[in-house]
Short mmCIF file of C-alpha atoms and ligand atoms in Angstrom, two decimals:
data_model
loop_
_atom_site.label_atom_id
_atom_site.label_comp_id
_atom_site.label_asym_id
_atom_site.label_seq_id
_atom_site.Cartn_x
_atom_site.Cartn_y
_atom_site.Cartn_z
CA UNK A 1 -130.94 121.60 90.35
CA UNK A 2 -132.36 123.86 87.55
CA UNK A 3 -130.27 126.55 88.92
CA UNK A 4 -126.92 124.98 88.18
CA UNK A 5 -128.13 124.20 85.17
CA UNK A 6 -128.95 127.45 83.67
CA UNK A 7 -125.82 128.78 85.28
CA UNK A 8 -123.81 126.30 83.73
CA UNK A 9 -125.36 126.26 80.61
CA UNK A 10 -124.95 130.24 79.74
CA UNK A 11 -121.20 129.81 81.03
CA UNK A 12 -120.04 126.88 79.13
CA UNK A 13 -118.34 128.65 76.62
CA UNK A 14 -116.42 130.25 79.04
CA UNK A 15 -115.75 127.86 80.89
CA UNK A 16 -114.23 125.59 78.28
CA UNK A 17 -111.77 129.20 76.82
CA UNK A 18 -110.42 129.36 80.65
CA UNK A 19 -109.70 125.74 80.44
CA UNK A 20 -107.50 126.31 76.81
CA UNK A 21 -105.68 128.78 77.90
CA UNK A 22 -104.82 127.06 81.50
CA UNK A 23 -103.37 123.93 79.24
CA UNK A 24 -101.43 126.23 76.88
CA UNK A 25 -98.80 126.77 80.00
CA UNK A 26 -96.17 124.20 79.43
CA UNK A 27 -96.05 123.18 82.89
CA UNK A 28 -94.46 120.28 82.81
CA UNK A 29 -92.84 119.62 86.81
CA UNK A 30 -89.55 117.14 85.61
CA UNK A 31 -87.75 119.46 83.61
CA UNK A 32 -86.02 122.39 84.95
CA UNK A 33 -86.66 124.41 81.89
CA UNK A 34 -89.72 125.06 82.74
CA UNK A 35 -89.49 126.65 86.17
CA UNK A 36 -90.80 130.14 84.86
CA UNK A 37 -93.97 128.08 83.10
CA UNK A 38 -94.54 126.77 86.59
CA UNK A 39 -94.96 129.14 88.71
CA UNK A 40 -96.84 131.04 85.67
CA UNK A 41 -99.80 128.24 86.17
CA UNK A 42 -99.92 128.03 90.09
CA UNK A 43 -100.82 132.26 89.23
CA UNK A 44 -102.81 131.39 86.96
CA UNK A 45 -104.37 128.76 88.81
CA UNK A 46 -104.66 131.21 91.92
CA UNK A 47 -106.26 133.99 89.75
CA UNK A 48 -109.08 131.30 88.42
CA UNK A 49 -110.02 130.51 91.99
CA UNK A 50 -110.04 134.44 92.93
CA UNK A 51 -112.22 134.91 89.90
CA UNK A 52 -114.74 131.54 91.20
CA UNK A 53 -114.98 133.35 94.59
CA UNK A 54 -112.69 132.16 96.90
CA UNK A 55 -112.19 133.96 100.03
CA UNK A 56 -108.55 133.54 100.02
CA UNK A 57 -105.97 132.01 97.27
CA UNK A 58 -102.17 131.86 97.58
CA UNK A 59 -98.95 130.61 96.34
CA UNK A 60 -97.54 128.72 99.01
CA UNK A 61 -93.31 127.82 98.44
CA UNK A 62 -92.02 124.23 98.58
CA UNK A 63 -88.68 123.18 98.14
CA UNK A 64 -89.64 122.30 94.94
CA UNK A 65 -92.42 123.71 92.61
CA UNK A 66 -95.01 125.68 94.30
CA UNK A 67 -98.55 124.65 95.80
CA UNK A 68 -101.87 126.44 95.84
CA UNK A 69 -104.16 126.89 98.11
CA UNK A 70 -107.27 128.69 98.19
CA UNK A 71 -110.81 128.41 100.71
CA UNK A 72 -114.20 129.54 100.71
CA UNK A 73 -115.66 129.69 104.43
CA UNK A 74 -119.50 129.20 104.84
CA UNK A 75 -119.87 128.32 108.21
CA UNK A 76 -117.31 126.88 110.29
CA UNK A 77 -119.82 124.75 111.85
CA UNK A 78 -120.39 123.05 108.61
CA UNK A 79 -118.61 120.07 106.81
CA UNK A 80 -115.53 121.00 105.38
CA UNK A 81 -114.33 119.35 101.89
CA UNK A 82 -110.44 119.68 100.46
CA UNK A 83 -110.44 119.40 97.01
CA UNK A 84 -106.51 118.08 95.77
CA UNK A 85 -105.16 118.06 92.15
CA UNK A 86 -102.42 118.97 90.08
CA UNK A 87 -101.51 121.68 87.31
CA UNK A 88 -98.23 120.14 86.54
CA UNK A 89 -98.11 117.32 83.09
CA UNK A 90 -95.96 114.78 82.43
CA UNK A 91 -93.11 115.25 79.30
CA UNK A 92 -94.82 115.37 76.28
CA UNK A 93 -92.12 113.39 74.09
CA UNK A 94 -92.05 111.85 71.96
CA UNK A 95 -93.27 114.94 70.44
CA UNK A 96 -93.50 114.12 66.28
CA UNK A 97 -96.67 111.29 67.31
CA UNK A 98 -98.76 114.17 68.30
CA UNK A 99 -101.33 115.30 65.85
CA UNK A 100 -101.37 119.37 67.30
CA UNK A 101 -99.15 120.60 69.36
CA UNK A 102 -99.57 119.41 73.48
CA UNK A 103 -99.96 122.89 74.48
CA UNK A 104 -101.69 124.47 71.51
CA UNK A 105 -105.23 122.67 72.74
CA UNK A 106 -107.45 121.40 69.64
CA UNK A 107 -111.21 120.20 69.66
CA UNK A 108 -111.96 117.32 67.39
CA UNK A 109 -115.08 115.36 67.49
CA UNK A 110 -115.94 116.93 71.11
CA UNK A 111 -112.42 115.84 72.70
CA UNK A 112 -109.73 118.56 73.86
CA UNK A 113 -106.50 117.68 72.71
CA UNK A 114 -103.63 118.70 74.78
CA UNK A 115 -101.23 117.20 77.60
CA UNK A 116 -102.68 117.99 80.60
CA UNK A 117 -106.62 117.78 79.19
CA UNK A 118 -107.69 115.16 81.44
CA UNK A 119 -104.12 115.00 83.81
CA UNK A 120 -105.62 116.50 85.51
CA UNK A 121 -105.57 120.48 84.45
CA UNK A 122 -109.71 119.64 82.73
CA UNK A 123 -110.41 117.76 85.83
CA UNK A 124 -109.34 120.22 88.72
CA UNK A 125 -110.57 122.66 86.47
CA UNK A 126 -114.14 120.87 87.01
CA UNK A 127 -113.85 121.75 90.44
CA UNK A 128 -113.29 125.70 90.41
CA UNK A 129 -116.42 125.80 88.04
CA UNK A 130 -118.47 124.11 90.36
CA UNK A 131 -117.48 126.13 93.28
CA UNK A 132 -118.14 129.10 90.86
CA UNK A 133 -121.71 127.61 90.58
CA UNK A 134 -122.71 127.24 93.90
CA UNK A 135 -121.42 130.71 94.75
CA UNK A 136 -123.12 132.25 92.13
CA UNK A 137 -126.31 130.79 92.45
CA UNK A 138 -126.00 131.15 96.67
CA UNK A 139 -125.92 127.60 96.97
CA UNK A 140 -122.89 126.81 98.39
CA UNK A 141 -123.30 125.46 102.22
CA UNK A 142 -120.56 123.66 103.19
CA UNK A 143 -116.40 124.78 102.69
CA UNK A 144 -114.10 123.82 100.11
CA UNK A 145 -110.59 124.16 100.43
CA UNK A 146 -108.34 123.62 97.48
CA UNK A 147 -104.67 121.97 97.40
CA UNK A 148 -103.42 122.19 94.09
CA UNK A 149 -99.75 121.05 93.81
CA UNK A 150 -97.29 121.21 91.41
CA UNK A 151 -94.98 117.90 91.32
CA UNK A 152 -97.92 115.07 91.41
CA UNK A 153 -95.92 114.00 88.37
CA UNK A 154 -92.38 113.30 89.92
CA UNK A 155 -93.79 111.66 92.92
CA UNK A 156 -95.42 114.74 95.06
CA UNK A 157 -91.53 115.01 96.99
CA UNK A 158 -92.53 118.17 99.02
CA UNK A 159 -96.19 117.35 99.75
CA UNK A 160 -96.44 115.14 102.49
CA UNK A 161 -93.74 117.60 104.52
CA UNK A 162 -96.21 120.68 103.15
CA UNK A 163 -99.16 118.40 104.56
CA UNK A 164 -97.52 117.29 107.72
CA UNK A 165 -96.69 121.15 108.80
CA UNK A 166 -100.00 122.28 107.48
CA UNK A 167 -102.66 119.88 109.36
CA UNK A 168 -104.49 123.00 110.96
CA UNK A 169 -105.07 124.46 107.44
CA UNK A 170 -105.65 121.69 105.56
CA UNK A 171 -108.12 120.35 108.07
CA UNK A 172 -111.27 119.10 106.67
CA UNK A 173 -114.13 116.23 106.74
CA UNK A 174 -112.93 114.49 103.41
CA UNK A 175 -110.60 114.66 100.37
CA UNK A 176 -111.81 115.05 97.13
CA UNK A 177 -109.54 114.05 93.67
CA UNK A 178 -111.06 113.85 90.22
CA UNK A 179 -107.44 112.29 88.72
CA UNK A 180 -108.68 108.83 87.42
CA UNK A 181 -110.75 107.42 85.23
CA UNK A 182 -114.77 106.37 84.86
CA UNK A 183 -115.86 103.06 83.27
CA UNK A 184 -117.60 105.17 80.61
CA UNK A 185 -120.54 107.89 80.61
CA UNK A 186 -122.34 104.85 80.50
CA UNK A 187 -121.60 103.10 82.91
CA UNK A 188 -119.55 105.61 85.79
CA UNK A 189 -117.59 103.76 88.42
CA UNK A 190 -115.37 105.10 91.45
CA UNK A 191 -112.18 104.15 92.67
CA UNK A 192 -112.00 102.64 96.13
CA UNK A 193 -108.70 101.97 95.65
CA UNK A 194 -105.04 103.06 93.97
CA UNK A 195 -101.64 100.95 93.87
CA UNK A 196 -98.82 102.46 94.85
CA UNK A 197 -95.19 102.14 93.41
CA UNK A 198 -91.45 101.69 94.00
CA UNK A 199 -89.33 103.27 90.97
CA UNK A 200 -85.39 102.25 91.00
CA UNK A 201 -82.84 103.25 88.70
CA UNK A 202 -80.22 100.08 88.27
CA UNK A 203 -76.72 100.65 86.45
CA UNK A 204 -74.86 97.86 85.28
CA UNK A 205 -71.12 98.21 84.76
CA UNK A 206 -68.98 95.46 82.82
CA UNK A 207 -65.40 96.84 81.73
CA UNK A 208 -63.55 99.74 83.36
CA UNK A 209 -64.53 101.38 79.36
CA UNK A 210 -66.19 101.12 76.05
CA UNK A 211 -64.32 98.02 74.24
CA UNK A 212 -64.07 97.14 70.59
CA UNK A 213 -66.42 94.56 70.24
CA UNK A 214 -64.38 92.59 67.82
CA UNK A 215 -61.10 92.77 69.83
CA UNK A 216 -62.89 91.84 73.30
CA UNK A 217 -66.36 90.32 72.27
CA UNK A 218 -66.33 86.90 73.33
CA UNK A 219 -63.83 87.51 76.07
CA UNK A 220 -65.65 90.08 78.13
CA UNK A 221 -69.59 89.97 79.70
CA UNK A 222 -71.34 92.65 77.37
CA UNK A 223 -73.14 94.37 80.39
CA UNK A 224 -75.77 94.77 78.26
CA UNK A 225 -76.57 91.15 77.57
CA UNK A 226 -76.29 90.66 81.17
CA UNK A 227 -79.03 93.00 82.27
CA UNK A 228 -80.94 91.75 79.70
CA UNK A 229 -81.35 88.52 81.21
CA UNK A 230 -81.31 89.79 84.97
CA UNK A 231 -84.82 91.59 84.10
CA UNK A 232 -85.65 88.63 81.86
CA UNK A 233 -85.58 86.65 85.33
CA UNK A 234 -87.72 88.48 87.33
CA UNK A 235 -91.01 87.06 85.94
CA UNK A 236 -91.22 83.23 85.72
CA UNK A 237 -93.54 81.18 83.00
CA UNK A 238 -96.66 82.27 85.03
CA UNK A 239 -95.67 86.01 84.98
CA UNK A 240 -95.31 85.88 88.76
CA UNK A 241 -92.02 87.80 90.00
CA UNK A 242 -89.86 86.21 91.23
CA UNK A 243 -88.48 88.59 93.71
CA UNK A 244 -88.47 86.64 97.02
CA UNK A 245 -90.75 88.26 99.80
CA UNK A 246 -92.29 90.77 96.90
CA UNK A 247 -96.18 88.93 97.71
CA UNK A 248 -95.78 88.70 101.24
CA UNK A 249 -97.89 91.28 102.41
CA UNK A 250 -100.20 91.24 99.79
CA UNK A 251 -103.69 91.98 101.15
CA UNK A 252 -105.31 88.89 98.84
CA UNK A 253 -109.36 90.17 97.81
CA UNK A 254 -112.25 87.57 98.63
CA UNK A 255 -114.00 85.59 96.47
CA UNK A 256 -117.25 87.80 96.81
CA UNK A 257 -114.95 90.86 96.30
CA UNK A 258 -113.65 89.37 92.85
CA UNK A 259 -117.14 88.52 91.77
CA UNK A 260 -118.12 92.16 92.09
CA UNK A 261 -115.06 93.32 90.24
CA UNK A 262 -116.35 90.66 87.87
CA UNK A 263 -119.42 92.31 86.95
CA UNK A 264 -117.73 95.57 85.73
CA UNK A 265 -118.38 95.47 82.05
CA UNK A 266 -115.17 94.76 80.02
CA UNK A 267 -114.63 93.55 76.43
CA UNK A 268 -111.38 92.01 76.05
CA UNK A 269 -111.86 92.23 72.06
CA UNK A 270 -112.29 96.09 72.07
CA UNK A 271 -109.96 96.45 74.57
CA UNK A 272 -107.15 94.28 72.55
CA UNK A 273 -108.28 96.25 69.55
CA UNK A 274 -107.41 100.04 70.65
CA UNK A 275 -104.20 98.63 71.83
CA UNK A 276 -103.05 97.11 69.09
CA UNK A 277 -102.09 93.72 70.47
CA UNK A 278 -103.09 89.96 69.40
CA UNK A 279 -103.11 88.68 72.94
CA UNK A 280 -102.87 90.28 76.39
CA UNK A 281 -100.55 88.96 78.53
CA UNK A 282 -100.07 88.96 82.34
CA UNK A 283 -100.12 86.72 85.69
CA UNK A 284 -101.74 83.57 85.31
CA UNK A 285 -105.01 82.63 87.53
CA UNK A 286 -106.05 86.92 87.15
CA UNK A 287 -108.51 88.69 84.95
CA UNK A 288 -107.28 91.96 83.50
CA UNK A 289 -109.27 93.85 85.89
CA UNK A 290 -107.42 92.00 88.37
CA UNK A 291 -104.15 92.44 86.82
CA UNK A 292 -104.38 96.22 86.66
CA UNK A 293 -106.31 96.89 89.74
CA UNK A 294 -105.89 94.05 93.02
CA UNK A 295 -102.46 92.48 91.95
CA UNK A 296 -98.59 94.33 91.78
CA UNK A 297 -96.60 94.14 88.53
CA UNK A 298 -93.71 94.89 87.81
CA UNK A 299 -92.81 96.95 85.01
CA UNK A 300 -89.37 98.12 82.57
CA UNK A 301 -89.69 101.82 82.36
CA UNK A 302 -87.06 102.32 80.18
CA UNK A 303 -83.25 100.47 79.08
CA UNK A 304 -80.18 102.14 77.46
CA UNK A 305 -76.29 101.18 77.27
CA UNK A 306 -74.17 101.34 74.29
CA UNK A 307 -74.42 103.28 71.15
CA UNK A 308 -77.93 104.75 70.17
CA UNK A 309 -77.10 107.10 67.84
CA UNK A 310 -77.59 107.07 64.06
CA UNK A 311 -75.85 104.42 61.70
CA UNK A 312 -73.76 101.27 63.88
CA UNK A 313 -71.19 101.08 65.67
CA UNK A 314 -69.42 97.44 66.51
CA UNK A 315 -68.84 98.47 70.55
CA UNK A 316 -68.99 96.50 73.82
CA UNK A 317 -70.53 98.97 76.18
CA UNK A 318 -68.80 99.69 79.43
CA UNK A 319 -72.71 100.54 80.69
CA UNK A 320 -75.77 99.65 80.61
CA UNK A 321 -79.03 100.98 82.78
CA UNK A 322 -82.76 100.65 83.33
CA UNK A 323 -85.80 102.46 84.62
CA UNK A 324 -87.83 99.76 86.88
CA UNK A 325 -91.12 100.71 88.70
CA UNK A 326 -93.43 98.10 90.40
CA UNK A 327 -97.40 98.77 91.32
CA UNK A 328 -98.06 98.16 94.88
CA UNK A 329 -101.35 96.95 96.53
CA UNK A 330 -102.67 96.91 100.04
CA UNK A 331 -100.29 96.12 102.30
CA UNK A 332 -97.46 96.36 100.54
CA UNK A 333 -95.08 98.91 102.15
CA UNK A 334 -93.24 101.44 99.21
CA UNK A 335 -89.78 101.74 101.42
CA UNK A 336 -90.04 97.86 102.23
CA UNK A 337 -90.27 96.98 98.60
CA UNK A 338 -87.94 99.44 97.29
CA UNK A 339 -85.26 97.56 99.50
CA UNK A 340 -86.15 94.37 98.07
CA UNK A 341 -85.95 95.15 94.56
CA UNK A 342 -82.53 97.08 95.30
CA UNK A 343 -80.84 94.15 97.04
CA UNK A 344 -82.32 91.89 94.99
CA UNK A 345 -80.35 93.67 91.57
CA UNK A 346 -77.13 93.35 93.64
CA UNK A 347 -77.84 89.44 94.81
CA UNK A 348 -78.61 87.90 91.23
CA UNK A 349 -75.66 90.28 89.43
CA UNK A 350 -73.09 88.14 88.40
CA UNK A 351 -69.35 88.42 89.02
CA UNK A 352 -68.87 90.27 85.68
CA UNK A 353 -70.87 93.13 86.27
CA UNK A 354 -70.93 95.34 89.06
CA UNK A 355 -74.44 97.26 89.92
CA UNK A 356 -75.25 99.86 91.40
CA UNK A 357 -79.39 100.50 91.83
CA UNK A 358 -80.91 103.68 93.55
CA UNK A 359 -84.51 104.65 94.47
CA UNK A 360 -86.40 107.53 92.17
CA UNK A 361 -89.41 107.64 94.36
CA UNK A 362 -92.09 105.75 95.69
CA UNK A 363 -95.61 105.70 97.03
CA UNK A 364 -98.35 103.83 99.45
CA UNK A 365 -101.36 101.86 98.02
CA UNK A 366 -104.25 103.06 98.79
CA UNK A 367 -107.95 101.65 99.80
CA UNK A 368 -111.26 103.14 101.17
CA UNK A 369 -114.34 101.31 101.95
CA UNK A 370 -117.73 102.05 100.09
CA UNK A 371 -119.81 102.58 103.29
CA UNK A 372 -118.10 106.13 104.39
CA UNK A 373 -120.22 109.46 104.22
CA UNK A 374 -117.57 110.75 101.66
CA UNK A 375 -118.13 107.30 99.09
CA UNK A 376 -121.83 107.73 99.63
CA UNK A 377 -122.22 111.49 98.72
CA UNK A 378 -120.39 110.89 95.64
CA UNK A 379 -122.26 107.83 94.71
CA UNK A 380 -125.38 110.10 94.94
CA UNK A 381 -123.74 112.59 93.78
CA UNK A 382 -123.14 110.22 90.25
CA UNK A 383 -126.60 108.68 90.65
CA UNK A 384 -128.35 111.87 90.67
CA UNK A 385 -126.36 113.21 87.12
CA UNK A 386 -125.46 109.66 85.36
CA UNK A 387 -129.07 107.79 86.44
CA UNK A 388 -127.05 105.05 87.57
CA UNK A 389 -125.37 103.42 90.72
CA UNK A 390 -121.52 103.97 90.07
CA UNK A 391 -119.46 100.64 90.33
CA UNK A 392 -116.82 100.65 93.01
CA UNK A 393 -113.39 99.88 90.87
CA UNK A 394 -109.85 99.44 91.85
CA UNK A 395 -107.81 101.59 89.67
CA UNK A 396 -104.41 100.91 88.36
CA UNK A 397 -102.53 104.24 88.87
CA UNK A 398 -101.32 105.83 92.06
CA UNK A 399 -101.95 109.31 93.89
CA UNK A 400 -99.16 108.96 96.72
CA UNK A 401 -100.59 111.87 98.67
CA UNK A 402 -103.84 109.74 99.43
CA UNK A 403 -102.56 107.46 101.89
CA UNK A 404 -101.05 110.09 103.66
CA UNK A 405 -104.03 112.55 103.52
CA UNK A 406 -106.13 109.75 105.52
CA UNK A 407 -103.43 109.43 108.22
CA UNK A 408 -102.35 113.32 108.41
CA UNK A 409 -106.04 114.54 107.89
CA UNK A 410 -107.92 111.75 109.45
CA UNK A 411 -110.87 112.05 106.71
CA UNK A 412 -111.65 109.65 104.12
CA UNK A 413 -110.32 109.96 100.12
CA UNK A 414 -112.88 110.10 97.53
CA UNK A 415 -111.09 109.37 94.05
CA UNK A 416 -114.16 110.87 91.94
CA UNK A 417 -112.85 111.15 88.07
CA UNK A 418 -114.25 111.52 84.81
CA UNK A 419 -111.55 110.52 82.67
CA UNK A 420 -111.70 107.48 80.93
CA UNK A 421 -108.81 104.63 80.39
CA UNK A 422 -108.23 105.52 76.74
CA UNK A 423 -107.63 109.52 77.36
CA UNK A 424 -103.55 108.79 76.72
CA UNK A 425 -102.33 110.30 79.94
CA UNK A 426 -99.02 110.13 79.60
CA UNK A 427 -98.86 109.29 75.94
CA UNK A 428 -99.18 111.26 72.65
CA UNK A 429 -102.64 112.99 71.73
CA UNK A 430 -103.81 113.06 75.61
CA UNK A 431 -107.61 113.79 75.13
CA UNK A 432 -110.58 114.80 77.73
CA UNK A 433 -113.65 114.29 76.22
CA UNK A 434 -115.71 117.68 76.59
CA UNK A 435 -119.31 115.48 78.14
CA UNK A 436 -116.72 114.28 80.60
CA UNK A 437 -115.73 117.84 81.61
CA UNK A 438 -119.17 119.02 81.87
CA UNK A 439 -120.66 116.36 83.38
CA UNK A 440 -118.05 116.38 86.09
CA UNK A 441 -119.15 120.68 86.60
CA UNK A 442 -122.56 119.23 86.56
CA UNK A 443 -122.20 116.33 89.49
CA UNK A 444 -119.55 118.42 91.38
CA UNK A 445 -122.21 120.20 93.45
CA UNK A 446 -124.31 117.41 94.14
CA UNK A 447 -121.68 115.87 96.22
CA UNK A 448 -121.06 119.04 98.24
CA UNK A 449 -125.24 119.11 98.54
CA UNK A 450 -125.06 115.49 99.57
CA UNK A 451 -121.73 115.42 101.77
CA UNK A 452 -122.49 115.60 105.27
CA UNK A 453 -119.16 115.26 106.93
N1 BES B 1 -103.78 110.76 87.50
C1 BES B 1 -102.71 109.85 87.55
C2 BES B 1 -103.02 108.60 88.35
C3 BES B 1 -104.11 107.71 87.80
C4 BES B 1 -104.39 107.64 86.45
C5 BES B 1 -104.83 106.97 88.67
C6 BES B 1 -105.40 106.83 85.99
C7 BES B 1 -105.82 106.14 88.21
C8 BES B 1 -106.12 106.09 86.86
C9 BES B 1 -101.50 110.54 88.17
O1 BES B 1 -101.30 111.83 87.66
C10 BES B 1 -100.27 109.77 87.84
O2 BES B 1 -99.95 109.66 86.68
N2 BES B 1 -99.59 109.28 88.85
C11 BES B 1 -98.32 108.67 88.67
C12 BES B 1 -97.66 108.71 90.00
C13 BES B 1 -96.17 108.75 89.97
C14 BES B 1 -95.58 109.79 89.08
C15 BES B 1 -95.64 108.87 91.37
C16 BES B 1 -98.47 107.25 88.17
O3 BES B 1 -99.48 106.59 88.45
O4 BES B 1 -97.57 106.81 87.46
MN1 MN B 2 -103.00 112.90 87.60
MN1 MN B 3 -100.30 111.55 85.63
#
């Protein structure tokens, strides 16, 4: 649409300033320092979608950080879409591999630099300037409503009881989330699907205290060493886990589904390359596609015990502890697992140690067919901007809110992104590529042109 277009194309500059000075609020949702810079960016957030032409936009209390919600009413006859995100980031440690500061955004070579640039501050962003487009230009003819939360990061605690006591408000004919990534500009792809997760805590206790390591070592289980090999069992030689029952309700993909996913261009050399790594490595008889997107993993999120600190120290730790998440797929159940991984810690700990594991939080899989009105719109949405059919992909990452969303809302998720895999979310130097931010303002409105409820 020429209109759009034009629009867009005067307003870019603006459009792109508004989106700096969004990611220069630290919001980051895990640490409590930053309470004030939280509820600074749901206002800020709130003010944007005034300014875009909202009807209405408020700050709606959780137990936690604070959610925003906003809606512009056409017709009430017409299909309604929910557009989710989140303006909370993850920590931005360790903070001496970043090249400019996270929240003092920097363009180099056409990529924003900041935490938060693609997760997912640029991508909700996309939305409110394409809502701004279609009201400016009169265009607009269905309703958007917009559920921007503030703890996506630490496992979205408070949503689903905000979601479950807000059905009436929330109610609409599909769900719409740019938080993942495309293939490339290339070649753009959709998710149909997200794993979800279980994330424990496990804390392994050896001696009552810390122990000189000469006086006791030798005599006493260094808990340590112990843990050590306790997560060293729970792959075998094929990098299956070992967990017993962890596969069982593992929805297994078809052969003609796996040949699709085959098709998805991927070159392991490149690939290897950014990384850094001489060989990938993962569970035998799966492709990396496969290993990211249809199969759960489990992963070591972090392990500490005993002295850290600078110079050495001959000690036998009293402690030692681990951060453990695993990536769940379709039909896996988050509580189910989280209770097998839990007794699981206490069943192979041996009579030296004592352990004690706990949940952090969890999360359902998620998986939505390609032949609902919501996948279609946005695949002609993408066709209409990109040229090309997007390829349906299963994406490693999880949204927990999605699963719930379909049950709660009954309406179909569309997981619409424009990141791509190597934007660092999470990492040092997270990037969004500026084409990817203005292509996603440019294909925006076709899907609310194309959506039909
Ligand atoms: N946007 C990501 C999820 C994502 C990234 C999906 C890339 C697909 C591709 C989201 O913000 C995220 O990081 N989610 C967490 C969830 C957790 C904190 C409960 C995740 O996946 O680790
Ligand atoms: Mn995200
Ligand atoms: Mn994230």
């Amino acid at each position: 649409m020429q209109v759009w277009k034009d629009y867009q194309e005067k307003n870019k500059d603006r459009f792109l300033e508004e989106l700096l000075a969004l990611l220069r609020i630290p919001s980051v949702s895990a640490k409590s320092e930053h309470k004030p810079d939280m509820l600074a960016c749901a206002e800020a957030v709130k003010q944007r979608l005034i300014e875009a032409g909202v009807d209405k936009a408020e700050i709606h209390q959780t137990a936690g950080h604070p959610i925003v919600y906003a809606e512009k009413i056409t017709d009430p006859s017409k299909p309604t879409v929910l557009v989710y995100g989140h303006y909370d980031v993850q920590p931005v440690e360790p903070l001496d591999l970043w090249n400019s500061g996270p929240f003092d955004p920097t363009i180099i070579d056409g990529k924003i630099f900041a935490r938060g640039s693609c997760d997912d501050k640029g991508q909700f962003y996309m939305h409110v300037k394409a809502l701004e487009t279609l009201i400016q230009t009169n265009t607009l003819e269905n309703n958007i409503k917009f559920c921007i939360e503030g703890e996506e990061e630490v496992g979205s605690p408070n949503l689903s009881t905000y979601v479950k006591a807000n059905t009436e408000l929330l109610k609409a004919d599909c769900v719409l989330i740019s938080d993942t990534a495309l293939i490339s500009l290339d070649t753009p792809s959709l998710d149909i699907g997200l794993r979800g997760l279980s994330y424990i805590e496990v804390e392994v206790t050896g001696p009552n205290r810390d122990l000189h390591s000469g006086v006791y070592g030798g005599a006493v289980a260094n808990p340590i060493t112990i843990l050590a090999k306790m997560i060293a069992s729970l792959h075998d030689e094929n990098n299956h886990i070992t967990i017993p029952g962890f596969y069982e309700a593992v929805l297994e993909s078809s052969t003609e589904e796996r040949a699709l996913m085959a098709e998805a261009p991927f070159n392991e050399a490149e690939y290897k390359d950014d990384l850094g790594v001489r060989e990938l490595w993962g569970e035998a008889g799966y492709s990396t596609n496969e290993r990211t997107g249809i199969r759960p993993t489990l992963e070591l999120n972090g392990i500490w015990g005993g002295y850290t600190g600078e110079g050495a120290k001959t000690v036998l730790p009293s402690k030692a502890f681990a951060k453990i998440s695993a990536r769940l797929v379709p039909n896996q159940g988050s509580d189910k697992i989280t209770e097998l991984l839990i007794n699981h810690f206490h069943a192979i700990a041996p009579p030296y140690v004592t352990v004690k594991a706990t949940l952090h939080h969890g999360g359902e899989p998620y998986l939505t067919p390609i032949d609902s009105s919501a996948y279609k719109a946005a695949a002609k949405a993408m066709e209409t901007t990109f040229g090309k059919t997007p390829i349906p992909v299963r994406g490693g990452g999880s949204i927990p809110i999605c699963s719930l969303f379909e049950k709660e809302l009954d309406c179909k998720v569309v997981l619409m992104g424009f990141g791509l895999d190597s934007d660092n979310l999470h990492s040092p130097n997270e990037k969004f590529d500026l084409a990817n931010f203005y292509k996603g303002i440019e294909t925006i409105p076709y899907f609310h042109k194309y959506f039909e409820g």
